[in-house]
Coordinates of C-alpha atoms in Angstrom, one line a residue:
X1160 CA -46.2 11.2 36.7
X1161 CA -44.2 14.3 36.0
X1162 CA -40.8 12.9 37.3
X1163 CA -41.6 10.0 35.4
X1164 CA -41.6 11.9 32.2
X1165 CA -39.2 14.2 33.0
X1166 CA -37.3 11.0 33.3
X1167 CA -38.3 9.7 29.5
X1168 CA -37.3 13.3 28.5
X1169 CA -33.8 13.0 29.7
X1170 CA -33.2 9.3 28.7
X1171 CA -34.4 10.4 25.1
X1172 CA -31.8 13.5 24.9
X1173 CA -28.9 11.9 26.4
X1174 CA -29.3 9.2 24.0
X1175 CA -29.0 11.6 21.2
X1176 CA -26.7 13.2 22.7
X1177 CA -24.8 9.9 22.0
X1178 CA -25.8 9.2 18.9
X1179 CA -24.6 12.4 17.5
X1180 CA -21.2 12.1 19.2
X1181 CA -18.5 14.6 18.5
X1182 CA -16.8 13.4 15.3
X1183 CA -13.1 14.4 14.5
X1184 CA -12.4 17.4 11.7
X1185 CA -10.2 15.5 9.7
X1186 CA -9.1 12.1 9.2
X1187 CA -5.6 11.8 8.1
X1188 CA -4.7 7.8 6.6
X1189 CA -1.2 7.6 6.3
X1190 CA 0.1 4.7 4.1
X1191 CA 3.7 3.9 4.1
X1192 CA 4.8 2.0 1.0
X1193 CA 6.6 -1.7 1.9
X1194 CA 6.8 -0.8 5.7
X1195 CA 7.5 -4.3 7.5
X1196 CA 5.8 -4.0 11.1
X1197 CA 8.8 -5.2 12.5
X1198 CA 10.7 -1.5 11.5
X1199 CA 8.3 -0.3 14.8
X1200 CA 10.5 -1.5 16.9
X1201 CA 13.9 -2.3 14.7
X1202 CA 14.5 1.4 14.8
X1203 CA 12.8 2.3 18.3
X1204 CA 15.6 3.3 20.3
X1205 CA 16.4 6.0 17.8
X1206 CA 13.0 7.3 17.0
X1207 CA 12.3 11.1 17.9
X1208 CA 9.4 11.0 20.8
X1209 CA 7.1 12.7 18.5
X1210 CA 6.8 10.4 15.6
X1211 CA 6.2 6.5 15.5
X1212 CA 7.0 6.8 19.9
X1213 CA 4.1 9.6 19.4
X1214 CA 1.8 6.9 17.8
X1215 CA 2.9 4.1 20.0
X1216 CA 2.9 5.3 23.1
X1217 CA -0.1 7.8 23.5
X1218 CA -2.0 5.5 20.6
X1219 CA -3.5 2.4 19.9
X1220 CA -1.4 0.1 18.1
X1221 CA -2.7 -3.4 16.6
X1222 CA 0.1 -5.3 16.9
X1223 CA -0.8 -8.4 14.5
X1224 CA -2.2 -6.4 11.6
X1225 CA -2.3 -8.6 8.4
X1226 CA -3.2 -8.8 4.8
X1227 CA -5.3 -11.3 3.8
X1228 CA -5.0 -11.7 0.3
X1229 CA -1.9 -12.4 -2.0
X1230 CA -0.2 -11.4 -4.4
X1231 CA 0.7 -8.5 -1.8
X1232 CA 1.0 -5.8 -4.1
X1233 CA 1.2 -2.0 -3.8
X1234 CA -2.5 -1.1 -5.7
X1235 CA -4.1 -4.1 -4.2
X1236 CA -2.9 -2.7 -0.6
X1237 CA -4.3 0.8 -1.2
X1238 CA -7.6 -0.2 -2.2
X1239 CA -8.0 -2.6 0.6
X1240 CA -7.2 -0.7 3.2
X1241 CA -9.5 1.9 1.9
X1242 CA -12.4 -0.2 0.9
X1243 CA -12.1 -2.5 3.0
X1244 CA -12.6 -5.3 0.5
X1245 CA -10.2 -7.6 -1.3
X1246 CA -9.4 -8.1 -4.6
X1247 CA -11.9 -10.6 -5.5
X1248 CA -14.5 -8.1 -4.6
X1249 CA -12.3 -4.3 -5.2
X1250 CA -11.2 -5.4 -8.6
X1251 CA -7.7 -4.9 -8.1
X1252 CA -5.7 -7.7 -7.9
X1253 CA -2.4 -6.1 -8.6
X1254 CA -0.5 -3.2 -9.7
X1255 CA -0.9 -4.8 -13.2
X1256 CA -3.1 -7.9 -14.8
X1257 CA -3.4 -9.6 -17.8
X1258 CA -7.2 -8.2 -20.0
X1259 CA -7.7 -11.3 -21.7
X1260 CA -10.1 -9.2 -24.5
X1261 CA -7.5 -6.7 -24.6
X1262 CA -4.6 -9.1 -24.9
X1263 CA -2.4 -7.0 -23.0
X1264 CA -1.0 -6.0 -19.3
X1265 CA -3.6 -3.6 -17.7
X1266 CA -2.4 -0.9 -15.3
X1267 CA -4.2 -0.8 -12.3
X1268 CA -5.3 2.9 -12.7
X1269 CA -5.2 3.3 -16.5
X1270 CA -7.4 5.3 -18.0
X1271 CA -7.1 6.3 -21.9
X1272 CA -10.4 9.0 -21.5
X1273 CA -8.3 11.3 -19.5
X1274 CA -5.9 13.8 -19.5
X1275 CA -2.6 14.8 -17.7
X1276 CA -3.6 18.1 -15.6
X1277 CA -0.7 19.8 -14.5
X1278 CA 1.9 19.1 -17.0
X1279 CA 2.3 17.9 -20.7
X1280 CA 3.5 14.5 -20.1
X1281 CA 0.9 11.3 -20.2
X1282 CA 1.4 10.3 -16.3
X1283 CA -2.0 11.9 -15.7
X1284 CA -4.0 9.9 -17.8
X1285 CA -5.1 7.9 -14.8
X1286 CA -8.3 7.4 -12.6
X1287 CA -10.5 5.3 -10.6
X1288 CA -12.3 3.7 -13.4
X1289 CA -10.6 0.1 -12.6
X1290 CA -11.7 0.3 -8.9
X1291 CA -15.0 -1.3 -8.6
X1292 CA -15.9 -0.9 -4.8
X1293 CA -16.9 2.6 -2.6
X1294 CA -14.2 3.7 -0.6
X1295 CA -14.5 4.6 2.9
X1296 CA -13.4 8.2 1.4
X1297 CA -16.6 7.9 -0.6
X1298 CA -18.3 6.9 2.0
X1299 CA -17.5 10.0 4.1
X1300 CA -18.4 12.3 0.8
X1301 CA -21.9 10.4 0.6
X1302 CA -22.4 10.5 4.7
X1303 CA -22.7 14.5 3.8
X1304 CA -24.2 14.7 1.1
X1305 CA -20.8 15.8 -0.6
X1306 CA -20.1 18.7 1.4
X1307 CA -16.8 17.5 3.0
X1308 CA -13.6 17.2 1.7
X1309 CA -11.7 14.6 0.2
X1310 CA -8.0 15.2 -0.9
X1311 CA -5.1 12.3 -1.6
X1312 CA -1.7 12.4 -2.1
X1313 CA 1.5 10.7 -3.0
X1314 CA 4.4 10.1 -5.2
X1315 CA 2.5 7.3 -7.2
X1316 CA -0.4 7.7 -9.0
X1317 CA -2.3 4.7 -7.7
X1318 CA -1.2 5.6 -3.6
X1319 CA -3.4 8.4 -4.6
X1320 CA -6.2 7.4 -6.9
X1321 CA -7.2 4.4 -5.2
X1322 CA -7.3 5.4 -1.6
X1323 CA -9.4 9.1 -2.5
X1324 CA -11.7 7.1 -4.3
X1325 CA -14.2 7.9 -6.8
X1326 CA -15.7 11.0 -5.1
X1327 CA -12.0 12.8 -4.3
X1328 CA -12.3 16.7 -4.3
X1329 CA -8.3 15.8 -5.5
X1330 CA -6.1 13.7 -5.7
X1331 CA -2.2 14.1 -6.8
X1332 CA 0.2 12.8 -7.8
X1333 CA 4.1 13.0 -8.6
X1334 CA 5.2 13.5 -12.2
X1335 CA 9.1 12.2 -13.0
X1336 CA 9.2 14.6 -16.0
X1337 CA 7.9 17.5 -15.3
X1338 CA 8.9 17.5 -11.2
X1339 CA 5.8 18.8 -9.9
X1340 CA 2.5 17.2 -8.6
X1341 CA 0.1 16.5 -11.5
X1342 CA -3.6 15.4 -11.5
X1343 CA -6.1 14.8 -14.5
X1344 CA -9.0 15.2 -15.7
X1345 CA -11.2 12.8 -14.0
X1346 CA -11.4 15.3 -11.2
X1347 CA -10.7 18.8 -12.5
X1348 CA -9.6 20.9 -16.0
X1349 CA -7.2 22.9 -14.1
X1350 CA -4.9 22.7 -11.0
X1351 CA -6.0 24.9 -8.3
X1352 CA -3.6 28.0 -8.1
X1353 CA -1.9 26.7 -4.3
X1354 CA -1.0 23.6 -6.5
X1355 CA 0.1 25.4 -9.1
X1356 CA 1.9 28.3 -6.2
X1357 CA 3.3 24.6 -4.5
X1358 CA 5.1 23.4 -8.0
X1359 CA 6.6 26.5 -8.7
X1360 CA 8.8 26.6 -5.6
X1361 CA 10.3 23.2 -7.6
X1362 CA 11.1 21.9 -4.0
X1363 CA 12.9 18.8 -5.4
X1364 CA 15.4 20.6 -7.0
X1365 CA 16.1 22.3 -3.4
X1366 CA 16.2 18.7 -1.6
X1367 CA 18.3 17.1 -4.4
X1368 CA 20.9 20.3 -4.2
X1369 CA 21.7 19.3 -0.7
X1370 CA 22.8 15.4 -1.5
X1371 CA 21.1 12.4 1.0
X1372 CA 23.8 12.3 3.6
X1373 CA 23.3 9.8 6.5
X1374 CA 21.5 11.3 9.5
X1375 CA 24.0 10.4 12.1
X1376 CA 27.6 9.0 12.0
X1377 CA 27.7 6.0 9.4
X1378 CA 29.2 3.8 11.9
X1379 CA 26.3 4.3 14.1
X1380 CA 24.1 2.1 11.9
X1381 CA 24.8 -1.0 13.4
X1382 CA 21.0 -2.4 12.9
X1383 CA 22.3 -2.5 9.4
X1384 CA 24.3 -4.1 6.9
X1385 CA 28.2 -2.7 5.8
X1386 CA 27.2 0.4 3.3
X1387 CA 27.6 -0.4 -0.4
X1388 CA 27.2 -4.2 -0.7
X1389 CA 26.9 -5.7 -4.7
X1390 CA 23.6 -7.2 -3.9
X1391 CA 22.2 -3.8 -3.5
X1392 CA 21.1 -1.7 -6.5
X1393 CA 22.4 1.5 -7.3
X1394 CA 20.4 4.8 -6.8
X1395 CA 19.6 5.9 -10.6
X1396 CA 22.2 8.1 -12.0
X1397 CA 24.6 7.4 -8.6
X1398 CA 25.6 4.6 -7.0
X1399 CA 25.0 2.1 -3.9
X1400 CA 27.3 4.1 -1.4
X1401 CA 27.0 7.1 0.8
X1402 CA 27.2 9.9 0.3
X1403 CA 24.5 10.0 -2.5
X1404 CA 25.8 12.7 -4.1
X1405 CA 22.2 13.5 -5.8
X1406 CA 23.2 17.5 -6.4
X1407 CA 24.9 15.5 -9.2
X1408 CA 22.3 14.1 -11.3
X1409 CA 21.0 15.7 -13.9
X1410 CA 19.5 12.7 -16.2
X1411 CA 16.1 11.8 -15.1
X1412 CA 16.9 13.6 -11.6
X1413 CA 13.6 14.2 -10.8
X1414 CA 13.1 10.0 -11.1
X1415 CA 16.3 9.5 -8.3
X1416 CA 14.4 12.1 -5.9
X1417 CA 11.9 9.7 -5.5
X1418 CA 14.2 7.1 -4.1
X1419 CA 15.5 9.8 -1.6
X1420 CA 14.2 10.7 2.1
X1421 CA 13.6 13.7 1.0
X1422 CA 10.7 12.8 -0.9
X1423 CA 8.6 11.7 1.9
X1424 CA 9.2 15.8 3.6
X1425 CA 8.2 16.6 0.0
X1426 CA 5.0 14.8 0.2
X1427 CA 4.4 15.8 3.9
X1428 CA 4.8 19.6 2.7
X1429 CA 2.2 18.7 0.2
X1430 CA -0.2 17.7 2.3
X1431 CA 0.7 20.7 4.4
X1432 CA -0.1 23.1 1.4
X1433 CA -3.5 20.9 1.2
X1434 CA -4.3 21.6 4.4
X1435 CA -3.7 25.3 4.4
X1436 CA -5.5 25.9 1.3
X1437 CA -8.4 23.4 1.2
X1438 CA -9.3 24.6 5.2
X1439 CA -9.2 20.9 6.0
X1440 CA -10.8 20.0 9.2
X1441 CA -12.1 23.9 9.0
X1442 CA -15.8 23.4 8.3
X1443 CA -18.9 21.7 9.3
X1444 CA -18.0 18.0 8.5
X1445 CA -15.5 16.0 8.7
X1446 CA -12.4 16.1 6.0
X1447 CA -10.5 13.2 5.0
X1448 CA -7.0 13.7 4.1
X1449 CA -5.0 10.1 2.3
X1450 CA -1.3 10.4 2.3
X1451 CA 0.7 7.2 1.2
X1452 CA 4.8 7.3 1.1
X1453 CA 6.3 5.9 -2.0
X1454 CA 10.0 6.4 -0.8
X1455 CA 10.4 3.4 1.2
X1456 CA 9.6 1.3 -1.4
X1457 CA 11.3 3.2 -4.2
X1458 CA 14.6 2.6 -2.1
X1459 CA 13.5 -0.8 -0.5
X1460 CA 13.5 -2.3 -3.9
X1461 CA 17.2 -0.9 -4.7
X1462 CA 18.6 -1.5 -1.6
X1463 CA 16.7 -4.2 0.8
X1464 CA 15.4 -4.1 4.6
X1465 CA 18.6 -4.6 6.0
X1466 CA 20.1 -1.5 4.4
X1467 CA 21.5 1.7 5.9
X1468 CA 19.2 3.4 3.2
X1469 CA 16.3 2.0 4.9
X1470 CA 17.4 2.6 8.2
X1471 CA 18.2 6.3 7.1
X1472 CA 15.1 6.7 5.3
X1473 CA 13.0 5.3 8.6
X1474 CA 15.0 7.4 10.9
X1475 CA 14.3 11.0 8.6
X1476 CA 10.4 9.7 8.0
X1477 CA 10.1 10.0 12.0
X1478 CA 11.6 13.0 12.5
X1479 CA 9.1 14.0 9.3
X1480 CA 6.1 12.5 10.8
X1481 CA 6.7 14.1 14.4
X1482 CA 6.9 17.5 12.7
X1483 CA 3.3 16.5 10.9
X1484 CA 1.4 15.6 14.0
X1485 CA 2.9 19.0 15.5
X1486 CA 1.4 20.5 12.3
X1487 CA -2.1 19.0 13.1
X1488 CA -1.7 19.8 16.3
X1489 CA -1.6 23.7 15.5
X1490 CA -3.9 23.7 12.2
X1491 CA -6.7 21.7 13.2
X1492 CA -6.1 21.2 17.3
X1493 CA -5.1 19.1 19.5
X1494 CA -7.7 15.9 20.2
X1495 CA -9.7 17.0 17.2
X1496 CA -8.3 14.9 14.3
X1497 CA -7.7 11.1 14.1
X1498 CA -4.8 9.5 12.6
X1499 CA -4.4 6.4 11.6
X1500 CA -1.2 4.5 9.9
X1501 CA -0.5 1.6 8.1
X1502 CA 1.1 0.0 5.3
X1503 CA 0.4 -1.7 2.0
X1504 CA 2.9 -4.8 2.4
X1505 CA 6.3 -5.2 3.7
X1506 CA 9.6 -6.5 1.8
X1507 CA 11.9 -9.9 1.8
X1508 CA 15.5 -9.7 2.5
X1509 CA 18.1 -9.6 -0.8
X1510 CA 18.8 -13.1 -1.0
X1511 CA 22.6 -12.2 -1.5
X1512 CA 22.1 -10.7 2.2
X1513 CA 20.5 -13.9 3.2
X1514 CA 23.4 -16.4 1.5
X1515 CA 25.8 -14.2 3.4
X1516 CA 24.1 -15.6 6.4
X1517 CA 23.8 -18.9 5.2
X1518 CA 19.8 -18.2 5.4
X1519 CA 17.7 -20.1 2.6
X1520 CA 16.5 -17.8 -0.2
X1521 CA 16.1 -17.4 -3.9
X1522 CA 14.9 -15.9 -7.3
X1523 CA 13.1 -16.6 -10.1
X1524 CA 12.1 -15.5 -13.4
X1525 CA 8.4 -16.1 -14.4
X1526 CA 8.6 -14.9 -17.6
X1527 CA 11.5 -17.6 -18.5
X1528 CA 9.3 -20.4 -16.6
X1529 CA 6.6 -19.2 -19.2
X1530 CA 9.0 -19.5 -22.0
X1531 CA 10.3 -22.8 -20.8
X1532 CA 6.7 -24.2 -20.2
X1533 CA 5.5 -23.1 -23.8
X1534 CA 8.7 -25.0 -25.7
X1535 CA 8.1 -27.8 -23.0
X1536 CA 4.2 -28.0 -24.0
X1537 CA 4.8 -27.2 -28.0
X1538 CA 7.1 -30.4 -28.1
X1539 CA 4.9 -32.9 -25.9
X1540 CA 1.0 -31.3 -27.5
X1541 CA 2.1 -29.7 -30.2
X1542 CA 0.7 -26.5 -28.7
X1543 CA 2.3 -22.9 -29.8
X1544 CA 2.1 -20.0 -27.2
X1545 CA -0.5 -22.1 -24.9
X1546 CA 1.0 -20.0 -22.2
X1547 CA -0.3 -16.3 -23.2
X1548 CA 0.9 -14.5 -19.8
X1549 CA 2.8 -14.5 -16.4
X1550 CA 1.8 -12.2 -14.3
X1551 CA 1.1 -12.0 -10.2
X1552 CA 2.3 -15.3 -9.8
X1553 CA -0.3 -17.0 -12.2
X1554 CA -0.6 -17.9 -15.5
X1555 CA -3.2 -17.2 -17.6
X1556 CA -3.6 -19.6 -20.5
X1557 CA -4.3 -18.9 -24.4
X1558 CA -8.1 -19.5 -24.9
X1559 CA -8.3 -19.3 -28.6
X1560 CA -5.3 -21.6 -29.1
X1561 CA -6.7 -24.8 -26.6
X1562 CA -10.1 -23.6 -28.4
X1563 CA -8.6 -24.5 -31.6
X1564 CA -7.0 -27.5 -30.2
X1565 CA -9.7 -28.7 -28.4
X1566 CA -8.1 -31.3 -26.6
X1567 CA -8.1 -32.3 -22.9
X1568 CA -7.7 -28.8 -21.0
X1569 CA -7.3 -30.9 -17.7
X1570 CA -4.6 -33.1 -18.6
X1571 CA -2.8 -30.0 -19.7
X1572 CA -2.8 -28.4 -16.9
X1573 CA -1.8 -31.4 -14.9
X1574 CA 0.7 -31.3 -17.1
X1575 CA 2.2 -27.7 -16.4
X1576 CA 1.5 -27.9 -12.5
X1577 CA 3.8 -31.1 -12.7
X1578 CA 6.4 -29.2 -14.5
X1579 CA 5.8 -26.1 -12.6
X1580 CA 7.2 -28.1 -9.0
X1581 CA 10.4 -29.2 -10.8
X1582 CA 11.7 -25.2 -10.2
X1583 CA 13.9 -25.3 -7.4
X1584 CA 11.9 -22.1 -5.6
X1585 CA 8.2 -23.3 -6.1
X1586 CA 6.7 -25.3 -3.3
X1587 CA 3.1 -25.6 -4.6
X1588 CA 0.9 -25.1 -8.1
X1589 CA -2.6 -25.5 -8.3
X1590 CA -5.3 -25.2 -10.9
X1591 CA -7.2 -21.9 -9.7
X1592 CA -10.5 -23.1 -10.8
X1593 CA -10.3 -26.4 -8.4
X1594 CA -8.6 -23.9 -5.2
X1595 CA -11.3 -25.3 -2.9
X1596 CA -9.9 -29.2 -3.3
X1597 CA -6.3 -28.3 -3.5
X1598 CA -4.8 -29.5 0.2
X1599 CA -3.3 -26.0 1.2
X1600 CA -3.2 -24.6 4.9
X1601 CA -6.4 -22.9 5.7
X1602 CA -4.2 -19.3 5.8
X1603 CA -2.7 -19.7 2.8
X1604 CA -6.0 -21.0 0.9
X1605 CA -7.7 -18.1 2.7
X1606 CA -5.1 -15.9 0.7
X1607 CA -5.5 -16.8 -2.7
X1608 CA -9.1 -17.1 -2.4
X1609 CA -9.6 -13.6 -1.3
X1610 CA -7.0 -12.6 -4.1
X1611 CA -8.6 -14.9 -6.7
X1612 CA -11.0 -12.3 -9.4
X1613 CA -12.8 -14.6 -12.0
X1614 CA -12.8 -11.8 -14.3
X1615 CA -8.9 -10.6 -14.1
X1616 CA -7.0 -13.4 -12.7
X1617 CA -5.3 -16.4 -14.5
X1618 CA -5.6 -19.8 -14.7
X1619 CA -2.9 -21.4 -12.5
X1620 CA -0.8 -20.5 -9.8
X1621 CA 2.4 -21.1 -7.8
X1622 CA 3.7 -20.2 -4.6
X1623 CA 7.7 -20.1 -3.9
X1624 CA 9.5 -21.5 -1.2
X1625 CA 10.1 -19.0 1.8
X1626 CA 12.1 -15.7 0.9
X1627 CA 12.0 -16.8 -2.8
X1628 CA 10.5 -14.4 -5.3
X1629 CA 10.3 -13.5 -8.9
X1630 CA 13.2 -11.0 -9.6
X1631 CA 16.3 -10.2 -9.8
X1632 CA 19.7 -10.6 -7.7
X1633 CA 20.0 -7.2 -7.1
X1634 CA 17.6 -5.7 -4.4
X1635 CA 14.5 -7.4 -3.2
X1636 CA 10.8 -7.3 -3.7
X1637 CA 7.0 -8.5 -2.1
X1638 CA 4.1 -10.1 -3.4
X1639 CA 4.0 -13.0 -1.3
X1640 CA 1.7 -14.5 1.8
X1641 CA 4.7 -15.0 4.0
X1642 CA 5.0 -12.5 7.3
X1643 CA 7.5 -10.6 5.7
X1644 CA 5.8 -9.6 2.9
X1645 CA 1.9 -9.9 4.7
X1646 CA 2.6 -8.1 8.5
X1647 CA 2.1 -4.7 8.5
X1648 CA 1.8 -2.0 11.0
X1649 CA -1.5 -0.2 11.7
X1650 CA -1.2 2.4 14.3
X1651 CA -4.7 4.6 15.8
X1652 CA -4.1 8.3 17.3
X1653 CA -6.2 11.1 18.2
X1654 CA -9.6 11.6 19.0
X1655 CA -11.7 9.1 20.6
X1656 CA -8.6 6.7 20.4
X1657 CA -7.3 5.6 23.8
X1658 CA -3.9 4.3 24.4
X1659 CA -3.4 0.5 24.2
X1660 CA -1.8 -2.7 22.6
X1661 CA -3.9 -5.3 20.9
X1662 CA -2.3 -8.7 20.0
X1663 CA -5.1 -10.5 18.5
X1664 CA -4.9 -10.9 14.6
X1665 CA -7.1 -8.3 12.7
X1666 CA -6.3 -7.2 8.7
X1667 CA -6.3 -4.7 6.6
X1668 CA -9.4 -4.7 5.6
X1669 CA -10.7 -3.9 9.2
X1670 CA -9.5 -0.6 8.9
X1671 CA -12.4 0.5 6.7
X1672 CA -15.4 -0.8 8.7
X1673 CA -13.7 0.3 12.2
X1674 CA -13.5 4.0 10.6
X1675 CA -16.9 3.7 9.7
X1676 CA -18.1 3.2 13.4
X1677 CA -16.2 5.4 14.5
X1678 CA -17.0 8.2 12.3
X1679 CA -20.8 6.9 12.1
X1680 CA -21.3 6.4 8.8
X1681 CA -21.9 3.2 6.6
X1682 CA -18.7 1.1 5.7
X1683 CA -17.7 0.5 2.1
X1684 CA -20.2 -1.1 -0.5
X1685 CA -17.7 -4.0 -0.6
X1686 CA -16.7 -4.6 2.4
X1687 CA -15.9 -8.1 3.8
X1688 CA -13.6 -7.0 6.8
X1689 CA -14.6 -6.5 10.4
X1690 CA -14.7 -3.5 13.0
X1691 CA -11.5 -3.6 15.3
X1692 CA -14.1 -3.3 18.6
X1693 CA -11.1 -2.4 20.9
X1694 CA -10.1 0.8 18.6
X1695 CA -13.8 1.5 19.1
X1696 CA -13.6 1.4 23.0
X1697 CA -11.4 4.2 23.2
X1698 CA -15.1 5.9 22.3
X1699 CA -17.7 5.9 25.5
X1700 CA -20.3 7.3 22.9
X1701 CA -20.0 4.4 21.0
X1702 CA -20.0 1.9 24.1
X1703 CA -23.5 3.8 24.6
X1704 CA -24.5 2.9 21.6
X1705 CA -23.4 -0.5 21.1

């Protein structure tokens, strides 16, 4: 009888024991702004063995990580990958919408009750308010009653806002005019003194002062294209060749920095200052610390993935990041953080690149489709401005005018889906409020379902041709469903993650819920994605449990 409940006794504790695994200190999300999963490997052989080799090799790496949504925008991949929702549900279906009651373009993290903390221009007058899900940040903060910490930062505004969520003890951003990091009022009056000690060592001014010079010999860069082609953009206030002689600029310098590699070490001695000063992963709970890198994209979009800018600013960023990980290493300890790394959408190829290749691509202008469709429409039903906006690959329709009208709203639209497949780059138009009958592959359905908001999306849309986008012939851009735009990299490190490869397809809005299990605590209020199991198996407290 007494063995038998000595037995019971043990049973019970161990499997508290379980339950109240160790958690790691912090939690550091790294976002990398238009990183194409393919730029893993592209750049491999020259990768440091402490950076993306560190994550790959001694990580977890989910090989076919996807978003699944479009339009594949910056905003929209932050708050996925954080709430682990998707714009139907997060609210944020782009970087910008059209407000039908306001009549205008919305920004994503707009917010006209703030202030600018930090500086006297009006780049701080931004918040959360537009996000209408928890993220898992929140999540976190609620887990503990609000006694951990929460800090994000980046060089945008919304790769900050939107993954620190509503409950952030801070979150920063970079401001062009002033050259410092800036906040607002949402979250404080006043930026704490080591922000405050962090700007006034104007670091930017020291990076710019020593020019962005290739990291090895220019002739080295053979995963590249020829330096300096005319289908790249120029670097503001320079050129498209290197050297970029940046020490040079004095208009708007502080605009050009963010294009350079030396704005991602910026933001990683940031979030070094953060940790230092905010004793993050110091206390009794678990911190979370959101870092997203807005270089990448800054210079993808001037300069395209097949770039020796891009190659450059990937080969500096790993040699950054293995520096990082040796800081965690030191400030919080070895095996007691977790890492994980991803991005919010990748990039097409310059069509000028492409043609060079003989590889099909394309642009196109939705504004002058809009403009086209509105005298096409005002001839043929006498309709002016039934068009009212173009925006994320839709367009939204003017509901007083086809009130006024009051004519057949279906034959209309027939009518502009018709003339929308006569441009050479669309492939397919639909009416968004008859998606489910439209004949589209189950994928790309899925997509614009999960991106489809009733309350901030428009009335039609169109999807281009492969490697066909809205812009122009200078540089590149994303949005789109297509791999290139939609495959991203998500890489798991640290504690409770053991080393392995997983090839089945999983999204971005997995990473969320899998956090949750393995931190313990309940996954976002909107979240529709699932837990990555195999991440969790690298826990044997959480195979317990299971």
């Amino acid at each position: 009888m007494m063995r038998k409940l000595l037995f019971i006794l043990l049973s019970v504790f161990t499997l508290g024991v379980s339950a109240q695994a160790p958690k790691p200190k912090l939690v550091v999300g790294i976002m990398v702004d238009q990183m194409r999963w393919d730029y893993l490997y592209r750049y491999h052989n020259r990768y440091v063995a402490g950076g993306f080799k560190r994550l790959l090799n001694d990580g977890f790496s989910c090989e076919n990580t996807f978003i699944p949504y479009t339009p594949t925008y910056t905003a929209a991949g932050h708050a996925s990958v954080y709430t682990g929702s998707v714009p139907a549900f997060n609210g944020i279906v782009g970087n910008n919408w059209y407000d039908r009651s306001l009549r205008r373009s919305v920004y994503c993290t707009e917010d006209s009750s703030v202030q600018t903390v930090g500086s006297s221009s009006n780049a701080g007058k931004q918040s959360p308010k537009n996000l209408w899900a928890n993220t898992i940040s929140d999540e976190l903060r609620l887990s503990t009653n609000f006694r951990n910490k929460t800090i994000a930062i980046a060089l945008k505004d919304r790769g900050s806002i939107l993954p620190g969520g509503h409950s952030a003890n801070g979150a920063y951003w970079f401001d062009a005019a002033s050259g410092g990091f800036i906040t607002s009022t949402f979250y404080m009056t006043a930026l704490p003194q080591w922000v405050a000690d962090f700007n006034a060592k104007k670091l930017p001014d020291t990076y710019l002062a020593q020019s962005w010079k290739t990291l090895y010999p220019l002739n080295t860069y053979v995963q590249s294209t020829p330096d300096a082609k005319e289908y790249e953009s120029a670097l503001p206030g320079e050129d498209n060749t290197f050297d970029h002689s940046t020490e040079a600029i004095t208009k708007n310098k502080y605009e050009s920095f963010k294009y350079t590699p030396a704005a991602n070490t910026y933001t990683f001695d940031m979030a070094k200052a953060a940790i230092k000063a905010e004793n993050l992963g110091k206390g009794s709970f678990t911190d979370m610390l959101a870092v997203s890198f807005s270089a990448p994209d800054y210079a993808g979009h001037a300069f395209g993935p097949n770039s020796i800018e891009i190659e450059d600013m990937y080969l500096r960023l790993d040699k950054d990041l293995a520096d990082f990980l040796n800081y965690l290493d030191v400030s919080v300890g070895k095996g007691q953080y977790l890492v994980f790394l991803t991005a919010d959408h990748g990039a097409a190829h310059v069509p000028g690149f492409l043609a060079e290749h003989r590889l099909p691509g394309g642009v196109v202008d939705d504004a002058v489709i809009a403009r086209q469709l509105n005298e096409s429409i005002k001839k043929d039903f006498n309709l002016t401005n039934a068009i009212e906006y173009a925006i994320n690959y839709q367009l939204y329709l003017n509901e007083a005018v086809l009130q006024q009208w009051g004519g057949d709203r279906n034959a209309l639209k027939h009518y502009i889906i018709q003339k929308l497949i006569q441009y050479d780059g669309i492939s397919q138009a639909f009416d968004l409020s008859t998606l489910g009958s439209f004949p589209l592959p189950v994928r790309v359905k899925s997509m614009v379902e999960n991106g489809f908001n009733q309350k901030r999306s428009g009335d039609i849309q169109f999807v281009f041709k492969p490697n066909w986008f809205d812009g122009g012939t200078k540089g590149t851009t994303h949005g789109l469903w297509n791999p290139y735009d939609a495959h991203i990299p998500l890489l798991w490190y640290g504690k409770g993650i053991k080393k392995g490869k997983l090839y089945r397809q999983v999204y971005m809005t997995d990473i969320a819920p899998t956090l949750a299990g393995l931190l313990q605590i309940q996954m976002p209020n909107a979240t529709v994605g699932e837990v990555i199991e195999e991440v969790l198996q690298g826990s044997k407290e959480t195979i317990k449990n299971k």
